[in-house]
Amino acid sequence: MRDAFANFLRKKLHEEAKMPEKLALTRRQILRSSLALPFAAVSTGAEAAAFDTAPIYQRLGVKTYINAYGTLTTLTGTLMLPQVKQAMEEASQNFVMIHDLQAKVGKRLAEITGAEGAFVTAGASASLCLATCAVTTGGDAEKMDQLPHLDGPIEMKSEIIIQKIHRGSYDHAFRMVGVRLVEVETEEELRAAIGPKTAALAMVLSHNSLGHKVSLEKMIAIAHEADLPLILDAAAELPPVENLTKFVGMGADLVAFSGGKNLRGPQCSGLLLGKKELIEAAYANSAPHNHFARIAKVGKEEIVGLLRAVEVYANERDHKAEREEHHAMLERVRQRLEGLRTVVTEYATNDDYSHSPRLTVQWDESALGLKLDDVMTELRDGEPGIIATNMERYRPAWKGVGIFPYNLQPGEEMIVADRLREILGRRA
Ligand SMILES: *Cc1c(COP(=O)(O)O)cnc(C)c1O
């Protein structure tokens, strides 16, 4: 239907170019006419006129937001770098053999990261799932076909040992392969938990799982003493840029990073880095092979886009300047909020680079008659909509509105600051 209409439109516009002016049927008129109905459903003339010029999210009736929260998947994660979009656009124009592309891109990724092997996955979660497929099946075709049943007819190792504090909603990625996660808290418990069913040790590095008792170094050492691989979820551990090479350098056997967070690659991409044999086994389980993780397919655009994002991250982005600009943004917000009654701001620079700097904004809720939840709602529902962090929900010991600058575009910090000043200043 669409194609037929597009052809009709093309023909009309072509005829129009040859027609005397007053007879010309303009594109607008065609869109307004009943012929446009299959397209624009029951739009009014005015809506139809706006149809082809309005920004896409407006056409779809989907609200856009300023992102003062961070690389949250629910909020679509990140904005791809221009270099990434250009690479994806270029990649989209030819057919290639996907195995050839993954192999060549994997080689480049391995060179950049110092890993023995690498490939592009459909996200860090897909990387963890594929890593689990690798440590259970080793890339054996019969075993791969048997997933997620690890207990027979062919028996496979079926346990992954993980520190209790690292358990979380992301560990579906391991469990979907059929493994049982064995929780431990101390080094002694960890050593005692290793047995004939152990397929791997797993570790999560994240701001949500701080406070573990067994360090990454120790986890790797214990895994290797037992001749087991260590799978590391480092999805959001960039920056610092050094982490691209650091974990592999420490000996972690399989390392997962998100492509759609601060790498600013495609939203639905991830990296899996690691030992050559394990990477080959993981890849054997993934699309385009018709095995367990065929569902986690990546296209040539994601493959090329993520490589470009990693290249830019490793070699072209000025991480120090980005950090300084993030600080400067938060400082401008802080200054703009000065002098409001009961309002205090608190600044966490996180200068070790491992986590985002942030500014929290707090006030006396009863003095101003303004609850945190109400401010969050006003920010979200205003024009433009602003998503900041409700720090109490995020981590109960924290307070107020949290502003994280990673995804703020130049100038947006002042829109956020002005809006906060307006809301908090109304009662102050
Ligand atoms: C974001 C995240 C994931 C999931 O990454 P995707 O690339 O969205 O699949 C997994 N683990 C942790 C710790 C994360 O922060």
PDB file of N, CA and C in Angstrom, residues 202-275:
ATOM      1  N   ALA A 202      31.491 -15.617  38.500  1.00  0.00           N
ATOM      2  CA  ALA A 202      31.023 -14.372  37.873  1.00  0.00           C
ATOM      3  C   ALA A 202      31.193 -13.203  38.828  1.00  0.00           C
ATOM      4  N   MET A 203      31.420 -12.046  38.256  1.00  0.00           N
ATOM      5  CA  MET A 203      31.653 -10.828  39.038  1.00  0.00           C
ATOM      6  C   MET A 203      30.923  -9.691  38.339  1.00  0.00           C
ATOM      7  N   VAL A 204      30.323  -8.801  39.137  1.00  0.00           N
ATOM      8  CA  VAL A 204      29.672  -7.615  38.565  1.00  0.00           C
ATOM      9  C   VAL A 204      30.352  -6.376  39.127  1.00  0.00           C
ATOM     10  N   LEU A 205      30.787  -5.495  38.264  1.00  0.00           N
ATOM     11  CA  LEU A 205      31.298  -4.209  38.741  1.00  0.00           C
ATOM     12  C   LEU A 205      30.256  -3.158  38.396  1.00  0.00           C
ATOM     13  N   SER A 206      29.746  -2.500  39.428  1.00  0.00           N
ATOM     14  CA  SER A 206      28.682  -1.535  39.194  1.00  0.00           C
ATOM     15  C   SER A 206      28.528  -0.671  40.434  1.00  0.00           C
ATOM     16  N   HIS A 207      28.030   0.555  40.232  1.00  0.00           N
ATOM     17  CA  HIS A 207      27.808   1.429  41.385  1.00  0.00           C
ATOM     18  C   HIS A 207      26.715   0.861  42.286  1.00  0.00           C
ATOM     19  N   ASN A 208      25.922  -0.076  41.759  1.00  0.00           N
ATOM     20  CA  ASN A 208      24.860  -0.676  42.570  1.00  0.00           C
ATOM     21  C   ASN A 208      25.328  -1.870  43.382  1.00  0.00           C
ATOM     22  N   SER A 209      26.556  -2.322  43.149  1.00  0.00           N
ATOM     23  CA  SER A 209      26.994  -3.517  43.855  1.00  0.00           C
ATOM     24  C   SER A 209      28.353  -3.285  44.508  1.00  0.00           C
ATOM     25  N   LEU A 210      28.491  -2.099  45.081  1.00  0.00           N
ATOM     26  CA  LEU A 210      29.730  -1.792  45.797  1.00  0.00           C
ATOM     27  C   LEU A 210      29.725  -2.565  47.119  1.00  0.00           C
ATOM     28  N   GLY A 211      30.903  -2.703  47.699  1.00  0.00           N
ATOM     29  CA  GLY A 211      30.974  -3.299  49.036  1.00  0.00           C
ATOM     30  C   GLY A 211      31.188  -4.799  49.036  1.00  0.00           C
ATOM     31  N   HIS A 212      31.628  -5.368  47.900  1.00  0.00           N
ATOM     32  CA  HIS A 212      31.885  -6.806  47.900  1.00  0.00           C
ATOM     33  C   HIS A 212      33.122  -7.121  48.743  1.00  0.00           C
ATOM     34  N   LYS A 213      33.161  -8.367  49.235  1.00  0.00           N
ATOM     35  CA  LYS A 213      34.277  -8.754  50.110  1.00  0.00           C
ATOM     36  C   LYS A 213      35.442  -9.352  49.320  1.00  0.00           C
ATOM     37  N   VAL A 214      35.138  -9.910  48.137  1.00  0.00           N
ATOM     38  CA  VAL A 214      36.217 -10.522  47.349  1.00  0.00           C
ATOM     39  C   VAL A 214      36.460  -9.655  46.105  1.00  0.00           C
ATOM     40  N   SER A 215      37.680  -9.148  45.996  1.00  0.00           N
ATOM     41  CA  SER A 215      38.004  -8.222  44.901  1.00  0.00           C
ATOM     42  C   SER A 215      38.057  -8.955  43.561  1.00  0.00           C
ATOM     43  N   LEU A 216      38.041  -8.183  42.490  1.00  0.00           N
ATOM     44  CA  LEU A 216      38.146  -8.766  41.154  1.00  0.00           C
ATOM     45  C   LEU A 216      39.450  -9.549  41.016  1.00  0.00           C
ATOM     46  N   GLU A 217      40.534  -8.956  41.501  1.00  0.00           N
ATOM     47  CA  GLU A 217      41.847  -9.605  41.430  1.00  0.00           C
ATOM     48  C   GLU A 217      41.805 -11.002  42.070  1.00  0.00           C
ATOM     49  N   LYS A 218      41.206 -11.030  43.260  1.00  0.00           N
ATOM     50  CA  LYS A 218      41.117 -12.276  44.028  1.00  0.00           C
ATOM     51  C   LYS A 218      40.193 -13.282  43.319  1.00  0.00           C
ATOM     52  N   MET A 219      39.070 -12.785  42.797  1.00  0.00           N
ATOM     53  CA  MET A 219      38.143 -13.672  42.073  1.00  0.00           C
ATOM     54  C   MET A 219      38.861 -14.343  40.902  1.00  0.00           C
ATOM     55  N   ILE A 220      39.639 -13.530  40.189  1.00  0.00           N
ATOM     56  CA  ILE A 220      40.365 -14.073  39.027  1.00  0.00           C
ATOM     57  C   ILE A 220      41.381 -15.117  39.487  1.00  0.00           C
ATOM     58  N   ALA A 221      42.104 -14.792  40.554  1.00  0.00           N
ATOM     59  CA  ALA A 221      43.136 -15.715  41.051  1.00  0.00           C
ATOM     60  C   ALA A 221      42.504 -17.039  41.488  1.00  0.00           C
ATOM     61  N   ILE A 222      41.391 -16.946  42.229  1.00  0.00           N
ATOM     62  CA  ILE A 222      40.741 -18.178  42.721  1.00  0.00           C
ATOM     63  C   ILE A 222      40.181 -18.987  41.549  1.00  0.00           C
ATOM     64  N   ALA A 223      39.577 -18.305  40.584  1.00  0.00           N
ATOM     65  CA  ALA A 223      39.054 -18.999  39.401  1.00  0.00           C
ATOM     66  C   ALA A 223      40.177 -19.756  38.699  1.00  0.00           C
ATOM     67  N   HIS A 224      41.284 -19.080  38.495  1.00  0.00           N
ATOM     68  CA  HIS A 224      42.362 -19.698  37.724  1.00  0.00           C
ATOM     69  C   HIS A 224      43.055 -20.832  38.486  1.00  0.00           C
ATOM     70  N   GLU A 225      43.122 -20.698  39.807  1.00  0.00           N
ATOM     71  CA  GLU A 225      43.664 -21.812  40.617  1.00  0.00           C
ATOM     72  C   GLU A 225      42.832 -23.073  40.398  1.00  0.00           C
ATOM     73  N   ALA A 226      41.515 -22.872  40.230  1.00  0.00           N
ATOM     74  CA  ALA A 226      40.610 -24.018  40.046  1.00  0.00           C
ATOM     75  C   ALA A 226      40.407 -24.341  38.572  1.00  0.00           C
ATOM     76  N   ASP A 227      41.192 -23.678  37.709  1.00  0.00           N
ATOM     77  CA  ASP A 227      41.090 -23.891  36.270  1.00  0.00           C
ATOM     78  C   ASP A 227      39.698 -23.555  35.730  1.00  0.00           C
ATOM     79  N   LEU A 228      39.117 -22.484  36.281  1.00  0.00           N
ATOM     80  CA  LEU A 228      37.783 -22.042  35.853  1.00  0.00           C
ATOM     81  C   LEU A 228      37.888 -20.646  35.237  1.00  0.00           C
ATOM     82  N   PRO A 229      36.959 -20.318  34.332  1.00  0.00           N
ATOM     83  CA  PRO A 229      36.948 -18.960  33.789  1.00  0.00           C
ATOM     84  C   PRO A 229      36.202 -17.984  34.702  1.00  0.00           C
ATOM     85  N   LEU A 230      36.559 -16.724  34.607  1.00  0.00           N
ATOM     86  CA  LEU A 230      35.881 -15.661  35.340  1.00  0.00           C
ATOM     87  C   LEU A 230      35.149 -14.784  34.332  1.00  0.00           C
ATOM     88  N   ILE A 231      33.834 -14.665  34.519  1.00  0.00           N
ATOM     89  CA  ILE A 231      33.014 -13.801  33.656  1.00  0.00           C
ATOM     90  C   ILE A 231      32.801 -12.484  34.379  1.00  0.00           C
ATOM     91  N   LEU A 232      33.081 -11.385  33.708  1.00  0.00           N
ATOM     92  CA  LEU A 232      32.935 -10.073  34.346  1.00  0.00           C
ATOM     93  C   LEU A 232      31.874  -9.235  33.643  1.00  0.00           C
ATOM     94  N   ASP A 233      30.881  -8.805  34.420  1.00  0.00           N
ATOM     95  CA  ASP A 233      29.907  -7.827  33.924  1.00  0.00           C
ATOM     96  C   ASP A 233      30.446  -6.439  34.245  1.00  0.00           C
ATOM     97  N   ALA A 234      30.946  -5.753  33.202  1.00  0.00           N
ATOM     98  CA  ALA A 234      31.475  -4.397  33.367  1.00  0.00           C
ATOM     99  C   ALA A 234      30.650  -3.458  32.486  1.00  0.00           C
ATOM    100  N   ALA A 235      29.359  -3.762  32.373  1.00  0.00           N
ATOM    101  CA  ALA A 235      28.493  -3.078  31.404  1.00  0.00           C
ATOM    102  C   ALA A 235      28.675  -1.567  31.400  1.00  0.00           C
ATOM    103  N   ALA A 236      28.657  -0.976  32.593  1.00  0.00           N
ATOM    104  CA  ALA A 236      28.652   0.491  32.667  1.00  0.00           C
ATOM    105  C   ALA A 236      29.970   1.043  33.204  1.00  0.00           C
ATOM    106  N   GLU A 237      31.040   0.257  33.125  1.00  0.00           N
ATOM    107  CA  GLU A 237      32.315   0.681  33.733  1.00  0.00           C
ATOM    108  C   GLU A 237      33.207   1.488  32.789  1.00  0.00           C
ATOM    109  N   LEU A 238      32.596   2.258  31.939  1.00  0.00           N
ATOM    110  CA  LEU A 238      33.312   3.224  31.095  1.00  0.00           C
ATOM    111  C   LEU A 238      32.604   4.563  31.255  1.00  0.00           C
ATOM    112  N   PRO A 239      33.281   5.672  31.591  1.00  0.00           N
ATOM    113  CA  PRO A 239      34.700   5.757  31.909  1.00  0.00           C
ATOM    114  C   PRO A 239      35.020   5.057  33.220  1.00  0.00           C
ATOM    115  N   PRO A 240      36.314   4.936  33.539  1.00  0.00           N
ATOM    116  CA  PRO A 240      37.469   5.461  32.813  1.00  0.00           C
ATOM    117  C   PRO A 240      37.822   4.608  31.596  1.00  0.00           C
ATOM    118  N   VAL A 241      38.412   5.251  30.619  1.00  0.00           N
ATOM    119  CA  VAL A 241      38.748   4.604  29.349  1.00  0.00           C
ATOM    120  C   VAL A 241      39.708   3.432  29.557  1.00  0.00           C
ATOM    121  N   GLU A 242      40.529   3.517  30.606  1.00  0.00           N
ATOM    122  CA  GLU A 242      41.510   2.455  30.882  1.00  0.00           C
ATOM    123  C   GLU A 242      40.844   1.099  31.065  1.00  0.00           C
ATOM    124  N   ASN A 243      39.577   1.112  31.509  1.00  0.00           N
ATOM    125  CA  ASN A 243      38.902  -0.168  31.760  1.00  0.00           C
ATOM    126  C   ASN A 243      38.730  -1.015  30.503  1.00  0.00           C
ATOM    127  N   LEU A 244      38.775  -0.350  29.331  1.00  0.00           N
ATOM    128  CA  LEU A 244      38.662  -1.097  28.070  1.00  0.00           C
ATOM    129  C   LEU A 244      39.766  -2.148  27.979  1.00  0.00           C
ATOM    130  N   THR A 245      40.931  -1.848  28.557  1.00  0.00           N
ATOM    131  CA  THR A 245      42.056  -2.792  28.495  1.00  0.00           C
ATOM    132  C   THR A 245      42.356  -3.427  29.850  1.00  0.00           C
ATOM    133  N   LYS A 246      41.955  -2.741  30.927  1.00  0.00           N
ATOM    134  CA  LYS A 246      42.393  -3.140  32.267  1.00  0.00           C
ATOM    135  C   LYS A 246      41.922  -4.540  32.691  1.00  0.00           C
ATOM    136  N   PHE A 247      40.614  -4.815  32.542  1.00  0.00           N
ATOM    137  CA  PHE A 247      40.073  -6.071  33.085  1.00  0.00           C
ATOM    138  C   PHE A 247      40.620  -7.282  32.341  1.00  0.00           C
ATOM    139  N   VAL A 248      40.741  -7.132  31.028  1.00  0.00           N
ATOM    140  CA  VAL A 248      41.320  -8.196  30.222  1.00  0.00           C
ATOM    141  C   VAL A 248      42.782  -8.375  30.627  1.00  0.00           C
ATOM    142  N   GLY A 249      43.455  -7.263  30.859  1.00  0.00           N
ATOM    143  CA  GLY A 249      44.854  -7.304  31.281  1.00  0.00           C
ATOM    144  C   GLY A 249      45.024  -7.997  32.630  1.00  0.00           C
ATOM    145  N   MET A 250      44.027  -7.862  33.501  1.00  0.00           N
ATOM    146  CA  MET A 250      44.088  -8.510  34.820  1.00  0.00           C
ATOM    147  C   MET A 250      43.855 -10.010  34.717  1.00  0.00           C
ATOM    148  N   GLY A 251      43.386 -10.457  33.565  1.00  0.00           N
ATOM    149  CA  GLY A 251      43.182 -11.895  33.380  1.00  0.00           C
ATOM    150  C   GLY A 251      41.730 -12.345  33.365  1.00  0.00           C
ATOM    151  N   ALA A 252      40.784 -11.401  33.443  1.00  0.00           N
ATOM    152  CA  ALA A 252      39.364 -11.788  33.350  1.00  0.00           C
ATOM    153  C   ALA A 252      39.161 -12.500  32.013  1.00  0.00           C
ATOM    154  N   ASP A 253      38.466 -13.651  32.039  1.00  0.00           N
ATOM    155  CA  ASP A 253      38.399 -14.499  30.843  1.00  0.00           C
ATOM    156  C   ASP A 253      37.357 -14.039  29.838  1.00  0.00           C
ATOM    157  N   LEU A 254      36.246 -13.491  30.341  1.00  0.00           N
ATOM    158  CA  LEU A 254      35.201 -12.969  29.450  1.00  0.00           C
ATOM    159  C   LEU A 254      34.681 -11.671  30.078  1.00  0.00           C
ATOM    160  N   VAL A 255      34.702 -10.600  29.312  1.00  0.00           N
ATOM    161  CA  VAL A 255      34.321  -9.287  29.851  1.00  0.00           C
ATOM    162  C   VAL A 255      33.237  -8.675  28.976  1.00  0.00           C
ATOM    163  N   ALA A 256      32.148  -8.221  29.630  1.00  0.00           N
ATOM    164  CA  ALA A 256      31.018  -7.622  28.901  1.00  0.00           C
ATOM    165  C   ALA A 256      30.944  -6.120  29.152  1.00  0.00           C
ATOM    166  N   PHE A 257      30.814  -5.360  28.067  1.00  0.00           N
ATOM    167  CA  PHE A 257      30.557  -3.922  28.160  1.00  0.00           C
ATOM    168  C   PHE A 257      29.305  -3.597  27.343  1.00  0.00           C
ATOM    169  N   SER A 258      28.578  -2.570  27.772  1.00  0.00           N
ATOM    170  CA  SER A 258      27.452  -2.054  26.990  1.00  0.00           C
ATOM    171  C   SER A 258      27.955  -1.154  25.878  1.00  0.00           C
ATOM    172  N   GLY A 259      27.340  -1.231  24.709  1.00  0.00           N
ATOM    173  CA  GLY A 259      27.669  -0.279  23.645  1.00  0.00           C
ATOM    174  C   GLY A 259      26.819   0.969  23.733  1.00  0.00           C
ATOM    175  N   GLY A 260      25.669   0.842  24.398  1.00  0.00           N
ATOM    176  CA  GLY A 260      24.696   1.935  24.400  1.00  0.00           C
ATOM    177  C   GLY A 260      24.735   2.806  25.628  1.00  0.00           C
ATOM    178  N   LYS A 261      25.834   2.761  26.380  1.00  0.00           N
ATOM    179  CA  LYS A 261      25.971   3.672  27.519  1.00  0.00           C
ATOM    180  C   LYS A 261      27.002   4.735  27.144  1.00  0.00           C
ATOM    181  N   ASN A 262      28.041   4.895  27.970  1.00  0.00           N
ATOM    182  CA  ASN A 262      28.941   6.014  27.663  1.00  0.00           C
ATOM    183  C   ASN A 262      29.844   5.818  26.453  1.00  0.00           C
ATOM    184  N   LEU A 263      29.843   4.617  25.906  1.00  0.00           N
ATOM    185  CA  LEU A 263      30.563   4.444  24.641  1.00  0.00           C
ATOM    186  C   LEU A 263      29.876   5.233  23.524  1.00  0.00           C
ATOM    187  N   ARG A 264      28.591   5.482  23.733  1.00  0.00           N
ATOM    188  CA  ARG A 264      27.763   6.207  22.756  1.00  0.00           C
ATOM    189  C   ARG A 264      27.724   5.512  21.394  1.00  0.00           C
ATOM    190  N   GLY A 265      27.696   4.190  21.473  1.00  0.00           N
ATOM    191  CA  GLY A 265      27.507   3.378  20.270  1.00  0.00           C
ATOM    192  C   GLY A 265      26.021   3.101  20.093  1.00  0.00           C
ATOM    193  N   PRO A 266      25.690   2.142  19.222  1.00  0.00           N
ATOM    194  CA  PRO A 266      24.280   1.792  19.037  1.00  0.00           C
ATOM    195  C   PRO A 266      23.652   1.312  20.354  1.00  0.00           C
ATOM    196  N   GLN A 267      22.412   1.740  20.603  1.00  0.00           N
ATOM    197  CA  GLN A 267      21.670   1.372  21.807  1.00  0.00           C
ATOM    198  C   GLN A 267      21.650  -0.136  22.036  1.00  0.00           C
ATOM    199  N   CYS A 268      21.463  -0.893  20.968  1.00  0.00           N
ATOM    200  CA  CYS A 268      21.333  -2.341  21.099  1.00  0.00           C
ATOM    201  C   CYS A 268      22.626  -3.032  20.722  1.00  0.00           C
ATOM    202  N   SER A 269      23.731  -2.596  21.323  1.00  0.00           N
ATOM    203  CA  SER A 269      24.996  -3.264  21.038  1.00  0.00           C
ATOM    204  C   SER A 269      25.768  -3.459  22.327  1.00  0.00           C
ATOM    205  N   GLY A 270      26.640  -4.453  22.296  1.00  0.00           N
ATOM    206  CA  GLY A 270      27.510  -4.718  23.433  1.00  0.00           C
ATOM    207  C   GLY A 270      28.789  -5.341  22.946  1.00  0.00           C
ATOM    208  N   LEU A 271      29.757  -5.402  23.862  1.00  0.00           N
ATOM    209  CA  LEU A 271      31.051  -5.985  23.544  1.00  0.00           C
ATOM    210  C   LEU A 271      31.216  -7.250  24.363  1.00  0.00           C
ATOM    211  N   LEU A 272      31.794  -8.253  23.763  1.00  0.00           N
ATOM    212  CA  LEU A 272      32.280  -9.377  24.564  1.00  0.00           C
ATOM    213  C   LEU A 272      33.754  -9.550  24.214  1.00  0.00           C
ATOM    214  N   LEU A 273      34.593  -9.435  25.241  1.00  0.00           N
ATOM    215  CA  LEU A 273      36.042  -9.547  25.068  1.00  0.00           C
ATOM    216  C   LEU A 273      36.519 -10.761  25.850  1.00  0.00           C
ATOM    217  N   GLY A 274      37.599 -11.353  25.412  1.00  0.00           N
ATOM    218  CA  GLY A 274      38.152 -12.411  26.253  1.00  0.00           C
ATOM    219  C   GLY A 274      39.110 -13.354  25.573  1.00  0.00           C
ATOM    220  N   LYS A 275      39.285 -14.507  26.245  1.00  0.00           N
ATOM    221  CA  LYS A 275      40.207 -15.540  25.760  1.00  0.00           C
ATOM    222  C   LYS A 275      39.674 -16.107  24.447  1.00  0.00           C
TER     223      LYS A 275
END
